[in-house]
mmCIF file of C-alpha atoms in Angstrom:
data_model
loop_
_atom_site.group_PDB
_atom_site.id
_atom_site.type_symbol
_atom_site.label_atom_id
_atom_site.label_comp_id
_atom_site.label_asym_id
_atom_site.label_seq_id
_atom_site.Cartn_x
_atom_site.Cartn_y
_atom_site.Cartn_z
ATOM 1 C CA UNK A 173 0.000 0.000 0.000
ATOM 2 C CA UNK A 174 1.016 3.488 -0.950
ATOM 3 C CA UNK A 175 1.935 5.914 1.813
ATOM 4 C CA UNK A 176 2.645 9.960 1.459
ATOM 5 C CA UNK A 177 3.989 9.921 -2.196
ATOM 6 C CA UNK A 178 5.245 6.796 -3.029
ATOM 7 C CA UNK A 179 3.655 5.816 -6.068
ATOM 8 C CA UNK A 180 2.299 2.112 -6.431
ATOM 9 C CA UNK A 181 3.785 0.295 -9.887
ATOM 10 C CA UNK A 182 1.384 -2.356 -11.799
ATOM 11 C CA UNK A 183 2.559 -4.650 -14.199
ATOM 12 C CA UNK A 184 1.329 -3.984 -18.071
ATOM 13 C CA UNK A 185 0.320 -7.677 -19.573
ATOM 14 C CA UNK A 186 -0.178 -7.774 -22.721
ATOM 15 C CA UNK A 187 -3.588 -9.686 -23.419
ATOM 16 C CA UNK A 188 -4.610 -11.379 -27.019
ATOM 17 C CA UNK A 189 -8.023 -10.756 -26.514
ATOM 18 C CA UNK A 190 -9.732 -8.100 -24.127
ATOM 19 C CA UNK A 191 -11.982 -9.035 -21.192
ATOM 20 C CA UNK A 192 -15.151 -7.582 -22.365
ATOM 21 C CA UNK A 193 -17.553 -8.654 -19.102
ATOM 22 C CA UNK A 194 -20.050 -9.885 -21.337
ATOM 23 C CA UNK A 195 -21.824 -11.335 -18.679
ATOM 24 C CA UNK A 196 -22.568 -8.483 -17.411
ATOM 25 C CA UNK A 197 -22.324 -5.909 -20.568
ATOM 26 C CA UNK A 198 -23.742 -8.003 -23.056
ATOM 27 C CA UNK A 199 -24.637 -6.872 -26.582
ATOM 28 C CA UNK A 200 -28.077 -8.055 -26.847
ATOM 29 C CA UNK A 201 -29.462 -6.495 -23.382
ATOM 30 C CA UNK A 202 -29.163 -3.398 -20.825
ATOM 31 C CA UNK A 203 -26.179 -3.791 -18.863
ATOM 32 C CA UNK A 204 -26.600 -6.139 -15.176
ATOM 33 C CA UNK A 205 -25.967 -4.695 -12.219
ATOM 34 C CA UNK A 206 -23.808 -7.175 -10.155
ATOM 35 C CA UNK A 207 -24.354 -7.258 -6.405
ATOM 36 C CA UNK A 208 -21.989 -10.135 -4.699
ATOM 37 C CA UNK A 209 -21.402 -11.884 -7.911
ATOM 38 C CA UNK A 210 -25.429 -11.755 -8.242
ATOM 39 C CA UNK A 211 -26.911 -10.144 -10.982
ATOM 40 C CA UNK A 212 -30.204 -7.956 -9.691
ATOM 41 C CA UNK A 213 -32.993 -8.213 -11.831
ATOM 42 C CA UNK A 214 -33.776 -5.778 -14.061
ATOM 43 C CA UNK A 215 -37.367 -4.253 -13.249
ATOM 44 C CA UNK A 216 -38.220 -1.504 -15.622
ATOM 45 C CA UNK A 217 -40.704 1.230 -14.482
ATOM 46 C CA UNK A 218 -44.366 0.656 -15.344
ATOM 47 C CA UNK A 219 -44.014 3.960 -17.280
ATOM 48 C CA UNK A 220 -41.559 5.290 -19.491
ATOM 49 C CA UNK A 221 -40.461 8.428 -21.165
ATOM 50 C CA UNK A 222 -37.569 10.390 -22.816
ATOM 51 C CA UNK A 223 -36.306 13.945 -21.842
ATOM 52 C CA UNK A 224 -34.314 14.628 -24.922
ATOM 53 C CA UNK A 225 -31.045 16.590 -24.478
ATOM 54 C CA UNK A 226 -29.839 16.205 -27.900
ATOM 55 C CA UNK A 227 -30.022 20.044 -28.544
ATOM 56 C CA UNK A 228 -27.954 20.312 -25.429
ATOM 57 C CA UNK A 229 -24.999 18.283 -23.733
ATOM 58 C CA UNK A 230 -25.492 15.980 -27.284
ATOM 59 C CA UNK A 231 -24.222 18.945 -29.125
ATOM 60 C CA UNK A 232 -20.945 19.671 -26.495
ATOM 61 C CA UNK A 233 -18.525 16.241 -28.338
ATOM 62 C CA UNK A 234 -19.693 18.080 -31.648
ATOM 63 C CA UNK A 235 -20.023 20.879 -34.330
ATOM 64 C CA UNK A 236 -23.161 23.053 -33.412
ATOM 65 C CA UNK A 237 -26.157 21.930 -35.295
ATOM 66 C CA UNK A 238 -27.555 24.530 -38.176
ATOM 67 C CA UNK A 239 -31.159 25.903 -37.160
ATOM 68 C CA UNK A 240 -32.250 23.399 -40.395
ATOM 69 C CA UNK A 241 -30.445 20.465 -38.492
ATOM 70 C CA UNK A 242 -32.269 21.680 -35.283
ATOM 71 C CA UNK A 243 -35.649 21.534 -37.469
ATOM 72 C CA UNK A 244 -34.778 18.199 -39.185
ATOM 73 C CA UNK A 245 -33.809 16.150 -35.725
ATOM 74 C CA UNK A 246 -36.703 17.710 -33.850
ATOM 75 C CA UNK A 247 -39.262 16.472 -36.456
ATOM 76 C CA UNK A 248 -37.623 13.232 -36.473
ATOM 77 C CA UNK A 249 -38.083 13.037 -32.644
ATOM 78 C CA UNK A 250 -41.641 14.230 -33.504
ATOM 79 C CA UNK A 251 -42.191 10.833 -35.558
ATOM 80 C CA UNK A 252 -40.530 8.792 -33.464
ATOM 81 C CA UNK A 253 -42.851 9.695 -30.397
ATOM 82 C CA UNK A 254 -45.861 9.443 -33.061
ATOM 83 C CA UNK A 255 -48.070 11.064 -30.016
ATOM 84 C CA UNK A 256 -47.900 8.854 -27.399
ATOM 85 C CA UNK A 257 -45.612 11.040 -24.970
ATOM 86 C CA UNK A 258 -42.541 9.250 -24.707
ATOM 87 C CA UNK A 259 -40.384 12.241 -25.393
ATOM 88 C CA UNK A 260 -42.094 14.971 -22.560
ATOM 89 C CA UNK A 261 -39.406 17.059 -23.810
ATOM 90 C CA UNK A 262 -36.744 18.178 -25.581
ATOM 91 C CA UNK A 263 -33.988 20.427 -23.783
ATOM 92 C CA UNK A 264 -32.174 23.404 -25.511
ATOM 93 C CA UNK A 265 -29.631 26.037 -24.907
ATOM 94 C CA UNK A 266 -30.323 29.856 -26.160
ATOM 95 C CA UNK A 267 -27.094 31.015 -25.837
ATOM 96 C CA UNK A 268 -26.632 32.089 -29.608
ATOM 97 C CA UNK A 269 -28.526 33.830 -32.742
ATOM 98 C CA UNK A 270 -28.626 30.565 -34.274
ATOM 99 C CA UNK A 271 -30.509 29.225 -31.129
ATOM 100 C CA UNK A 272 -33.214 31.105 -31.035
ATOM 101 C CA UNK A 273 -33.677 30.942 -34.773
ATOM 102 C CA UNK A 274 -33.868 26.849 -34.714
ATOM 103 C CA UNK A 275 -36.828 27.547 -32.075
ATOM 104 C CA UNK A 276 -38.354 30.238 -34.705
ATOM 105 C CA UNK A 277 -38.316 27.768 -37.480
#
């Protein structure tokens, strides 16, 4: 164990393959939570619904969208919730011109 500043050294090994915990990330389900080597059931609420920050922390790892892209991906969200209110919202920042024109459009 480490004390003050000594730094603790690991060994690197060099693995063929990667360890990719597919039993508990696996590609065909939501992730497991594992409790004492226990996975806890998954229990989804009875109801569901999206808040939709595309227009916000999705646009931070990214160009900023174009008022028309704004348009384009809203009405898309628009079809996909096809009026049953699984997207209750959709989040936005104002910061900019080009903001406040996408919400003009």
């Amino acid at each position: 164990m480490a004390q003050g500043n000594e730094k603790t050294r690991y060994a690197l090994a060099d693995v063929a393959e990667p360890n990719l915990y597919r039993d508990i990330y696996p590609y065909t389900e939501l992730p497991r939570v594992v409790f004492e080597e226990q996975a806890a059931p998954m229990i989804p609420a009875k109801d569901v619904w999206i808040t939709d920050t595309t227009f916000r922390d999705g646009q931070q790892a990214r160009p900023p969208y174009t008022p028309e892209q704004i348009l384009r991906i809203f009405d898309l969200l628009h079809q996909i919730d096809g009026g049953t209110g699984l997207i209750r919202q959709c989040e936005f920042f104002l910061y900019a011109d080009r903001d406040r024109k996408a919400i003009e459009l």
